[in-house]
Amino acid sequence: MRMRGTQVADHTRANSGGRPYGPIRPEDATGGWELAGCPEEWWLTRNFGELDARVKATTPTTCSWWVGRSDGSLVREASVRSVDDAKAAAEAFVRSRNS
């Protein structure tokens, strides 16, 4: 199927219209998750001892979670539809590695 330009999602931060890019907001920093970034683009971080986790926007309405080592090397990453899903998935992944 061929997509027309008007049908393709705008994935650029430049076109966010002065609003924060992505679905992450300060009120999402709960349960051990800390807010990072700035009003133009927030993300969440959390330390799990040997592993660190991040939740970042991938589009204006979706995000991804990342779990890695303190040296920045990737352990696991995946895209999800909501901030809550991202936080839960990262936490579940870390739990599964520790059990």
PDB file of N, CA and C in Angstrom:
ATOM      1  N   MET A   1       0.842  -1.171   0.000  1.00  0.00           N
ATOM      2  CA  MET A   1       0.000   0.000   0.000  1.00  0.00           C
ATOM      3  C   MET A   1       0.890   1.237   0.000  1.00  0.00           C
ATOM      4  N   ARG A   2       0.572   2.176  -0.842  1.00  0.00           N
ATOM      5  CA  ARG A   2       1.352   3.401  -0.938  1.00  0.00           C
ATOM      6  C   ARG A   2       0.741   4.470  -0.047  1.00  0.00           C
ATOM      7  N   MET A   3       1.602   5.144   0.709  1.00  0.00           N
ATOM      8  CA  MET A   3       1.140   6.185   1.626  1.00  0.00           C
ATOM      9  C   MET A   3       1.352   7.554   0.995  1.00  0.00           C
ATOM     10  N   ARG A   4       0.388   8.420   1.185  1.00  0.00           N
ATOM     11  CA  ARG A   4       0.537   9.809   0.760  1.00  0.00           C
ATOM     12  C   ARG A   4       1.098  10.611   1.916  1.00  0.00           C
ATOM     13  N   GLY A   5       1.747  11.704   1.606  1.00  0.00           N
ATOM     14  CA  GLY A   5       2.372  12.532   2.627  1.00  0.00           C
ATOM     15  C   GLY A   5       1.437  12.939   3.747  1.00  0.00           C
ATOM     16  N   THR A   6       0.169  13.176   3.454  1.00  0.00           N
ATOM     17  CA  THR A   6      -0.772  13.595   4.491  1.00  0.00           C
ATOM     18  C   THR A   6      -1.183  12.443   5.390  1.00  0.00           C
ATOM     19  N   GLN A   7      -0.908  11.219   4.983  1.00  0.00           N
ATOM     20  CA  GLN A   7      -1.283  10.063   5.776  1.00  0.00           C
ATOM     21  C   GLN A   7      -0.156   9.580   6.685  1.00  0.00           C
ATOM     22  N   VAL A   8       1.041  10.052   6.463  1.00  0.00           N
ATOM     23  CA  VAL A   8       2.194   9.613   7.238  1.00  0.00           C
ATOM     24  C   VAL A   8       2.261  10.407   8.532  1.00  0.00           C
ATOM     25  N   ALA A   9       2.458   9.724   9.630  1.00  0.00           N
ATOM     26  CA  ALA A   9       2.553  10.392  10.930  1.00  0.00           C
ATOM     27  C   ALA A   9       3.776  11.294  10.965  1.00  0.00           C
ATOM     28  N   ASP A  10       3.626  12.446  11.608  1.00  0.00           N
ATOM     29  CA  ASP A  10       4.730  13.384  11.762  1.00  0.00           C
ATOM     30  C   ASP A  10       5.535  12.992  12.991  1.00  0.00           C
ATOM     31  N   HIS A  11       6.743  12.504  12.778  1.00  0.00           N
ATOM     32  CA  HIS A  11       7.573  12.026  13.881  1.00  0.00           C
ATOM     33  C   HIS A  11       8.639  13.034  14.285  1.00  0.00           C
ATOM     34  N   THR A  12       8.506  14.284  13.871  1.00  0.00           N
ATOM     35  CA  THR A  12       9.555  15.255  14.175  1.00  0.00           C
ATOM     36  C   THR A  12       9.181  16.130  15.351  1.00  0.00           C
ATOM     37  N   ARG A  13      10.158  16.366  16.202  1.00  0.00           N
ATOM     38  CA  ARG A  13       9.955  17.242  17.345  1.00  0.00           C
ATOM     39  C   ARG A  13       9.769  18.682  16.893  1.00  0.00           C
ATOM     40  N   ALA A  14      10.303  19.027  15.726  1.00  0.00           N
ATOM     41  CA  ALA A  14      10.215  20.392  15.223  1.00  0.00           C
ATOM     42  C   ALA A  14       8.771  20.823  14.989  1.00  0.00           C
ATOM     43  N   ASN A  15       7.892  19.883  14.771  1.00  0.00           N
ATOM     44  CA  ASN A  15       6.497  20.212  14.487  1.00  0.00           C
ATOM     45  C   ASN A  15       5.581  19.985  15.680  1.00  0.00           C
ATOM     46  N   SER A  16       6.120  20.073  16.889  1.00  0.00           N
ATOM     47  CA  SER A  16       5.300  19.839  18.078  1.00  0.00           C
ATOM     48  C   SER A  16       4.519  21.078  18.494  1.00  0.00           C
ATOM     49  N   GLY A  17       4.684  22.184  17.772  1.00  0.00           N
ATOM     50  CA  GLY A  17       3.880  23.376  18.034  1.00  0.00           C
ATOM     51  C   GLY A  17       4.139  24.020  19.382  1.00  0.00           C
ATOM     52  N   GLY A  18       5.347  23.890  19.904  1.00  0.00           N
ATOM     53  CA  GLY A  18       5.661  24.491  21.193  1.00  0.00           C
ATOM     54  C   GLY A  18       5.184  23.692  22.393  1.00  0.00           C
ATOM     55  N   ARG A  19       4.472  22.607  22.144  1.00  0.00           N
ATOM     56  CA  ARG A  19       4.016  21.729  23.231  1.00  0.00           C
ATOM     57  C   ARG A  19       5.109  20.710  23.528  1.00  0.00           C
ATOM     58  N   PRO A  20       5.089  20.121  24.716  1.00  0.00           N
ATOM     59  CA  PRO A  20       6.066  19.060  24.994  1.00  0.00           C
ATOM     60  C   PRO A  20       5.901  17.930  23.985  1.00  0.00           C
ATOM     61  N   TYR A  21       7.019  17.419  23.483  1.00  0.00           N
ATOM     62  CA  TYR A  21       6.969  16.326  22.523  1.00  0.00           C
ATOM     63  C   TYR A  21       6.707  15.020  23.250  1.00  0.00           C
ATOM     64  N   GLY A  22       5.767  14.265  22.773  1.00  0.00           N
ATOM     65  CA  GLY A  22       5.491  12.943  23.317  1.00  0.00           C
ATOM     66  C   GLY A  22       4.516  12.947  24.473  1.00  0.00           C
ATOM     67  N   PRO A  23       4.173  11.743  24.951  1.00  0.00           N
ATOM     68  CA  PRO A  23       3.145  11.601  25.980  1.00  0.00           C
ATOM     69  C   PRO A  23       3.644  11.744  27.416  1.00  0.00           C
ATOM     70  N   ILE A  24       4.943  11.880  27.645  1.00  0.00           N
ATOM     71  CA  ILE A  24       5.485  11.897  29.011  1.00  0.00           C
ATOM     72  C   ILE A  24       5.322  13.276  29.630  1.00  0.00           C
ATOM     73  N   ARG A  25       4.797  13.281  30.862  1.00  0.00           N
ATOM     74  CA  ARG A  25       4.567  14.530  31.595  1.00  0.00           C
ATOM     75  C   ARG A  25       5.131  14.390  33.005  1.00  0.00           C
ATOM     76  N   PRO A  26       5.368  15.509  33.699  1.00  0.00           N
ATOM     77  CA  PRO A  26       5.922  15.451  35.060  1.00  0.00           C
ATOM     78  C   PRO A  26       5.139  14.542  36.005  1.00  0.00           C
ATOM     79  N   GLU A  27       3.838  14.492  35.861  1.00  0.00           N
ATOM     80  CA  GLU A  27       3.030  13.664  36.759  1.00  0.00           C
ATOM     81  C   GLU A  27       3.257  12.162  36.559  1.00  0.00           C
ATOM     82  N   ASP A  28       3.991  11.769  35.509  1.00  0.00           N
ATOM     83  CA  ASP A  28       4.322  10.355  35.289  1.00  0.00           C
ATOM     84  C   ASP A  28       5.499   9.887  36.143  1.00  0.00           C
ATOM     85  N   ALA A  29       6.183  10.814  36.792  1.00  0.00           N
ATOM     86  CA  ALA A  29       7.344  10.469  37.628  1.00  0.00           C
ATOM     87  C   ALA A  29       6.864   9.972  38.987  1.00  0.00           C
ATOM     88  N   THR A  30       6.463   8.702  39.029  1.00  0.00           N
ATOM     89  CA  THR A  30       5.954   8.072  40.250  1.00  0.00           C
ATOM     90  C   THR A  30       6.598   6.707  40.415  1.00  0.00           C
ATOM     91  N   GLY A  31       6.465   6.128  41.593  1.00  0.00           N
ATOM     92  CA  GLY A  31       6.907   4.758  41.822  1.00  0.00           C
ATOM     93  C   GLY A  31       8.392   4.532  41.600  1.00  0.00           C
ATOM     94  N   GLY A  32       9.218   5.513  41.924  1.00  0.00           N
ATOM     95  CA  GLY A  32      10.655   5.367  41.741  1.00  0.00           C
ATOM     96  C   GLY A  32      11.181   5.918  40.427  1.00  0.00           C
ATOM     97  N   TRP A  33      10.296   6.283  39.527  1.00  0.00           N
ATOM     98  CA  TRP A  33      10.703   6.871  38.250  1.00  0.00           C
ATOM     99  C   TRP A  33      10.954   8.358  38.451  1.00  0.00           C
ATOM    100  N   GLU A  34      12.056   8.864  37.876  1.00  0.00           N
ATOM    101  CA  GLU A  34      12.426  10.269  38.001  1.00  0.00           C
ATOM    102  C   GLU A  34      12.289  10.966  36.660  1.00  0.00           C
ATOM    103  N   LEU A  35      11.845  12.209  36.718  1.00  0.00           N
ATOM    104  CA  LEU A  35      11.677  13.012  35.511  1.00  0.00           C
ATOM    105  C   LEU A  35      13.024  13.580  35.076  1.00  0.00           C
ATOM    106  N   ALA A  36      13.292  13.529  33.792  1.00  0.00           N
ATOM    107  CA  ALA A  36      14.501  14.119  33.216  1.00  0.00           C
ATOM    108  C   ALA A  36      14.094  14.883  31.961  1.00  0.00           C
ATOM    109  N   GLY A  37      15.004  15.657  31.429  1.00  0.00           N
ATOM    110  CA  GLY A  37      14.721  16.413  30.224  1.00  0.00           C
ATOM    111  C   GLY A  37      14.311  17.830  30.531  1.00  0.00           C
ATOM    112  N   CYS A  38      13.423  18.351  29.714  1.00  0.00           N
ATOM    113  CA  CYS A  38      12.970  19.731  29.855  1.00  0.00           C
ATOM    114  C   CYS A  38      11.550  19.830  29.308  1.00  0.00           C
ATOM    115  N   PRO A  39      10.894  20.978  29.471  1.00  0.00           N
ATOM    116  CA  PRO A  39       9.506  21.086  29.017  1.00  0.00           C
ATOM    117  C   PRO A  39       9.290  20.762  27.536  1.00  0.00           C
ATOM    118  N   GLU A  40      10.310  20.901  26.712  1.00  0.00           N
ATOM    119  CA  GLU A  40      10.147  20.559  25.295  1.00  0.00           C
ATOM    120  C   GLU A  40      10.078  19.053  25.069  1.00  0.00           C
ATOM    121  N   GLU A  41      10.784  18.292  25.913  1.00  0.00           N
ATOM    122  CA  GLU A  41      10.739  16.829  25.794  1.00  0.00           C
ATOM    123  C   GLU A  41      11.169  16.192  27.109  1.00  0.00           C
ATOM    124  N   TRP A  42      10.206  15.598  27.789  1.00  0.00           N
ATOM    125  CA  TRP A  42      10.476  14.909  29.046  1.00  0.00           C
ATOM    126  C   TRP A  42      10.786  13.456  28.778  1.00  0.00           C
ATOM    127  N   TRP A  43      11.533  12.815  29.685  1.00  0.00           N
ATOM    128  CA  TRP A  43      11.668  11.370  29.710  1.00  0.00           C
ATOM    129  C   TRP A  43      11.798  10.942  31.159  1.00  0.00           C
ATOM    130  N   LEU A  44      11.698   9.655  31.386  1.00  0.00           N
ATOM    131  CA  LEU A  44      11.756   9.101  32.740  1.00  0.00           C
ATOM    132  C   LEU A  44      12.975   8.204  32.871  1.00  0.00           C
ATOM    133  N   THR A  45      13.555   8.184  34.059  1.00  0.00           N
ATOM    134  CA  THR A  45      14.688   7.307  34.339  1.00  0.00           C
ATOM    135  C   THR A  45      14.460   6.593  35.660  1.00  0.00           C
ATOM    136  N   ARG A  46      15.071   5.431  35.775  1.00  0.00           N
ATOM    137  CA  ARG A  46      15.007   4.701  37.042  1.00  0.00           C
ATOM    138  C   ARG A  46      16.210   3.772  37.131  1.00  0.00           C
ATOM    139  N   ASN A  47      16.820   3.732  38.293  1.00  0.00           N
ATOM    140  CA  ASN A  47      17.956   2.856  38.525  1.00  0.00           C
ATOM    141  C   ASN A  47      17.477   1.605  39.247  1.00  0.00           C
ATOM    142  N   PHE A  48      17.902   0.449  38.744  1.00  0.00           N
ATOM    143  CA  PHE A  48      17.561  -0.837  39.351  1.00  0.00           C
ATOM    144  C   PHE A  48      18.825  -1.551  39.821  1.00  0.00           C
ATOM    145  N   GLY A  49      19.768  -0.816  40.373  1.00  0.00           N
ATOM    146  CA  GLY A  49      21.023  -1.431  40.808  1.00  0.00           C
ATOM    147  C   GLY A  49      21.988  -1.545  39.651  1.00  0.00           C
ATOM    148  N   GLU A  50      22.177  -2.772  39.139  1.00  0.00           N
ATOM    149  CA  GLU A  50      23.090  -2.976  38.015  1.00  0.00           C
ATOM    150  C   GLU A  50      22.499  -2.531  36.686  1.00  0.00           C
ATOM    151  N   LEU A  51      21.198  -2.322  36.639  1.00  0.00           N
ATOM    152  CA  LEU A  51      20.535  -1.918  35.400  1.00  0.00           C
ATOM    153  C   LEU A  51      19.878  -0.554  35.561  1.00  0.00           C
ATOM    154  N   ASP A  52      19.864   0.201  34.472  1.00  0.00           N
ATOM    155  CA  ASP A  52      19.155   1.473  34.410  1.00  0.00           C
ATOM    156  C   ASP A  52      18.022   1.330  33.408  1.00  0.00           C
ATOM    157  N   ALA A  53      16.971   2.116  33.603  1.00  0.00           N
ATOM    158  CA  ALA A  53      15.844   2.094  32.673  1.00  0.00           C
ATOM    159  C   ALA A  53      15.498   3.513  32.263  1.00  0.00           C
ATOM    160  N   ARG A  54      14.997   3.641  31.034  1.00  0.00           N
ATOM    161  CA  ARG A  54      14.524   4.929  30.519  1.00  0.00           C
ATOM    162  C   ARG A  54      13.222   4.709  29.777  1.00  0.00           C
ATOM    163  N   VAL A  55      12.362   5.713  29.836  1.00  0.00           N
ATOM    164  CA  VAL A  55      11.162   5.763  29.011  1.00  0.00           C
ATOM    165  C   VAL A  55      11.250   7.072  28.243  1.00  0.00           C
ATOM    166  N   LYS A  56      11.229   6.985  26.911  1.00  0.00           N
ATOM    167  CA  LYS A  56      11.342   8.176  26.066  1.00  0.00           C
ATOM    168  C   LYS A  56      10.254   8.156  25.004  1.00  0.00           C
ATOM    169  N   ALA A  57       9.885   9.335  24.531  1.00  0.00           N
ATOM    170  CA  ALA A  57       8.901   9.457  23.461  1.00  0.00           C
ATOM    171  C   ALA A  57       9.500   8.971  22.148  1.00  0.00           C
ATOM    172  N   THR A  58       8.684   8.271  21.364  1.00  0.00           N
ATOM    173  CA  THR A  58       9.094   7.864  20.024  1.00  0.00           C
ATOM    174  C   THR A  58       8.284   8.590  18.958  1.00  0.00           C
ATOM    175  N   THR A  59       7.073   8.971  19.303  1.00  0.00           N
ATOM    176  CA  THR A  59       6.208   9.792  18.453  1.00  0.00           C
ATOM    177  C   THR A  59       5.447  10.719  19.394  1.00  0.00           C
ATOM    178  N   PRO A  60       4.634  11.612  18.868  1.00  0.00           N
ATOM    179  CA  PRO A  60       3.860  12.474  19.763  1.00  0.00           C
ATOM    180  C   PRO A  60       2.922  11.717  20.707  1.00  0.00           C
ATOM    181  N   THR A  61       2.576  10.467  20.380  1.00  0.00           N
ATOM    182  CA  THR A  61       1.615   9.739  21.217  1.00  0.00           C
ATOM    183  C   THR A  61       2.110   8.395  21.742  1.00  0.00           C
ATOM    184  N   THR A  62       3.309   7.979  21.378  1.00  0.00           N
ATOM    185  CA  THR A  62       3.824   6.683  21.826  1.00  0.00           C
ATOM    186  C   THR A  62       5.214   6.840  22.440  1.00  0.00           C
ATOM    187  N   CYS A  63       5.676   5.784  23.090  1.00  0.00           N
ATOM    188  CA  CYS A  63       7.001   5.845  23.710  1.00  0.00           C
ATOM    189  C   CYS A  63       7.655   4.469  23.673  1.00  0.00           C
ATOM    190  N   SER A  64       8.897   4.435  24.121  1.00  0.00           N
ATOM    191  CA  SER A  64       9.617   3.173  24.215  1.00  0.00           C
ATOM    192  C   SER A  64      10.273   3.086  25.577  1.00  0.00           C
ATOM    193  N   TRP A  65      10.557   1.856  25.966  1.00  0.00           N
ATOM    194  CA  TRP A  65      11.320   1.650  27.199  1.00  0.00           C
ATOM    195  C   TRP A  65      12.630   1.005  26.827  1.00  0.00           C
ATOM    196  N   TRP A  66      13.634   1.327  27.619  1.00  0.00           N
ATOM    197  CA  TRP A  66      14.995   0.863  27.401  1.00  0.00           C
ATOM    198  C   TRP A  66      15.554   0.414  28.731  1.00  0.00           C
ATOM    199  N   VAL A  67      16.203  -0.735  28.765  1.00  0.00           N
ATOM    200  CA  VAL A  67      16.923  -1.198  29.949  1.00  0.00           C
ATOM    201  C   VAL A  67      18.348  -1.486  29.503  1.00  0.00           C
ATOM    202  N   GLY A  68      19.304  -0.945  30.260  1.00  0.00           N
ATOM    203  CA  GLY A  68      20.699  -1.136  29.910  1.00  0.00           C
ATOM    204  C   GLY A  68      21.599  -1.134  31.128  1.00  0.00           C
ATOM    205  N   ARG A  69      22.861  -1.372  30.863  1.00  0.00           N
ATOM    206  CA  ARG A  69      23.867  -1.365  31.928  1.00  0.00           C
ATOM    207  C   ARG A  69      24.354   0.063  32.162  1.00  0.00           C
ATOM    208  N   SER A  70      25.068   0.270  33.263  1.00  0.00           N
ATOM    209  CA  SER A  70      25.529   1.619  33.601  1.00  0.00           C
ATOM    210  C   SER A  70      26.507   2.178  32.572  1.00  0.00           C
ATOM    211  N   ASP A  71      27.132   1.309  31.767  1.00  0.00           N
ATOM    212  CA  ASP A  71      28.025   1.790  30.708  1.00  0.00           C
ATOM    213  C   ASP A  71      27.257   2.204  29.455  1.00  0.00           C
ATOM    214  N   GLY A  72      25.925   2.089  29.499  1.00  0.00           N
ATOM    215  CA  GLY A  72      25.079   2.484  28.382  1.00  0.00           C
ATOM    216  C   GLY A  72      24.762   1.373  27.407  1.00  0.00           C
ATOM    217  N   SER A  73      25.303   0.197  27.614  1.00  0.00           N
ATOM    218  CA  SER A  73      25.032  -0.900  26.686  1.00  0.00           C
ATOM    219  C   SER A  73      23.603  -1.411  26.857  1.00  0.00           C
ATOM    220  N   LEU A  74      22.977  -1.672  25.740  1.00  0.00           N
ATOM    221  CA  LEU A  74      21.584  -2.100  25.687  1.00  0.00           C
ATOM    222  C   LEU A  74      21.423  -3.531  26.166  1.00  0.00           C
ATOM    223  N   VAL A  75      20.388  -3.745  26.979  1.00  0.00           N
ATOM    224  CA  VAL A  75      19.987  -5.094  27.370  1.00  0.00           C
ATOM    225  C   VAL A  75      18.676  -5.444  26.676  1.00  0.00           C
ATOM    226  N   ARG A  76      17.708  -4.513  26.690  1.00  0.00           N
ATOM    227  CA  ARG A  76      16.397  -4.744  26.053  1.00  0.00           C
ATOM    228  C   ARG A  76      15.736  -3.409  25.789  1.00  0.00           C
ATOM    229  N   GLU A  77      14.999  -3.328  24.692  1.00  0.00           N
ATOM    230  CA  GLU A  77      14.260  -2.118  24.343  1.00  0.00           C
ATOM    231  C   GLU A  77      13.023  -2.529  23.559  1.00  0.00           C
ATOM    232  N   ALA A  78      11.921  -1.808  23.759  1.00  0.00           N
ATOM    233  CA  ALA A  78      10.698  -2.096  23.019  1.00  0.00           C
ATOM    234  C   ALA A  78       9.811  -0.864  22.985  1.00  0.00           C
ATOM    235  N   SER A  79       8.972  -0.777  21.983  1.00  0.00           N
ATOM    236  CA  SER A  79       8.004   0.310  21.860  1.00  0.00           C
ATOM    237  C   SER A  79       6.671  -0.118  22.438  1.00  0.00           C
ATOM    238  N   VAL A  80       5.962   0.845  23.008  1.00  0.00           N
ATOM    239  CA  VAL A  80       4.640   0.601  23.587  1.00  0.00           C
ATOM    240  C   VAL A  80       3.747   1.806  23.318  1.00  0.00           C
ATOM    241  N   ARG A  81       2.471   1.658  23.656  1.00  0.00           N
ATOM    242  CA  ARG A  81       1.511   2.717  23.365  1.00  0.00           C
ATOM    243  C   ARG A  81       1.348   3.758  24.456  1.00  0.00           C
ATOM    244  N   SER A  82       1.773   3.455  25.687  1.00  0.00           N
ATOM    245  CA  SER A  82       1.542   4.429  26.760  1.00  0.00           C
ATOM    246  C   SER A  82       2.709   4.462  27.737  1.00  0.00           C
ATOM    247  N   VAL A  83       2.789   5.542  28.474  1.00  0.00           N
ATOM    248  CA  VAL A  83       3.825   5.698  29.489  1.00  0.00           C
ATOM    249  C   VAL A  83       3.670   4.626  30.564  1.00  0.00           C
ATOM    250  N   ASP A  84       2.450   4.393  31.011  1.00  0.00           N
ATOM    251  CA  ASP A  84       2.221   3.370  32.040  1.00  0.00           C
ATOM    252  C   ASP A  84       2.640   1.985  31.557  1.00  0.00           C
ATOM    253  N   ASP A  85       2.334   1.667  30.292  1.00  0.00           N
ATOM    254  CA  ASP A  85       2.754   0.378  29.736  1.00  0.00           C
ATOM    255  C   ASP A  85       4.276   0.278  29.678  1.00  0.00           C
ATOM    256  N   ALA A  86       4.939   1.371  29.334  1.00  0.00           N
ATOM    257  CA  ALA A  86       6.401   1.375  29.256  1.00  0.00           C
ATOM    258  C   ALA A  86       7.023   1.151  30.626  1.00  0.00           C
ATOM    259  N   LYS A  87       6.531   1.860  31.618  1.00  0.00           N
ATOM    260  CA  LYS A  87       7.061   1.698  32.975  1.00  0.00           C
ATOM    261  C   LYS A  87       6.845   0.269  33.464  1.00  0.00           C
ATOM    262  N   ALA A  88       5.646  -0.255  33.264  1.00  0.00           N
ATOM    263  CA  ALA A  88       5.326  -1.615  33.714  1.00  0.00           C
ATOM    264  C   ALA A  88       6.182  -2.654  32.992  1.00  0.00           C
ATOM    265  N   ALA A  89       6.379  -2.488  31.687  1.00  0.00           N
ATOM    266  CA  ALA A  89       7.167  -3.457  30.924  1.00  0.00           C
ATOM    267  C   ALA A  89       8.634  -3.440  31.351  1.00  0.00           C
ATOM    268  N   ALA A  90       9.192  -2.261  31.560  1.00  0.00           N
ATOM    269  CA  ALA A  90      10.587  -2.171  32.010  1.00  0.00           C
ATOM    270  C   ALA A  90      10.750  -2.808  33.385  1.00  0.00           C
ATOM    271  N   GLU A  91       9.823  -2.515  34.286  1.00  0.00           N
ATOM    272  CA  GLU A  91       9.879  -3.098  35.633  1.00  0.00           C
ATOM    273  C   GLU A  91       9.757  -4.619  35.578  1.00  0.00           C
ATOM    274  N   ALA A  92       8.841  -5.126  34.755  1.00  0.00           N
ATOM    275  CA  ALA A  92       8.653  -6.576  34.632  1.00  0.00           C
ATOM    276  C   ALA A  92       9.900  -7.236  34.041  1.00  0.00           C
ATOM    277  N   PHE A  93      10.522  -6.590  33.061  1.00  0.00           N
ATOM    278  CA  PHE A  93      11.730  -7.148  32.471  1.00  0.00           C
ATOM    279  C   PHE A  93      12.843  -7.247  33.508  1.00  0.00           C
ATOM    280  N   VAL A  94      13.041  -6.185  34.281  1.00  0.00           N
ATOM    281  CA  VAL A  94      14.089  -6.206  35.308  1.00  0.00           C
ATOM    282  C   VAL A  94      13.785  -7.281  36.348  1.00  0.00           C
ATOM    283  N   ARG A  95      12.516  -7.391  36.768  1.00  0.00           N
ATOM    284  CA  ARG A  95      12.129  -8.437  37.733  1.00  0.00           C
ATOM    285  C   ARG A  95      12.443  -9.823  37.186  1.00  0.00           C
ATOM    286  N   SER A  96      12.130 -10.049  35.918  1.00  0.00           N
ATOM    287  CA  SER A  96      12.350 -11.375  35.325  1.00  0.00           C
ATOM    288  C   SER A  96      13.838 -11.721  35.257  1.00  0.00           C
ATOM    289  N   ARG A  97      14.687 -10.740  35.099  1.00  0.00           N
ATOM    290  CA  ARG A  97      16.140 -10.985  35.071  1.00  0.00           C
ATOM    291  C   ARG A  97      16.685 -11.255  36.463  1.00  0.00           C
ATOM    292  N   ASN A  98      15.991 -10.743  37.472  1.00  0.00           N
ATOM    293  CA  ASN A  98      16.458 -10.909  38.849  1.00  0.00           C
ATOM    294  C   ASN A  98      15.884 -12.144  39.532  1.00  0.00           C
ATOM    295  N   SER A  99      15.001 -12.872  38.847  1.00  0.00           N
ATOM    296  CA  SER A  99      14.390 -14.043  39.506  1.00  0.00           C
ATOM    297  C   SER A  99      15.018 -15.337  39.059  1.00  0.00           C
TER     298      SER A  99
END
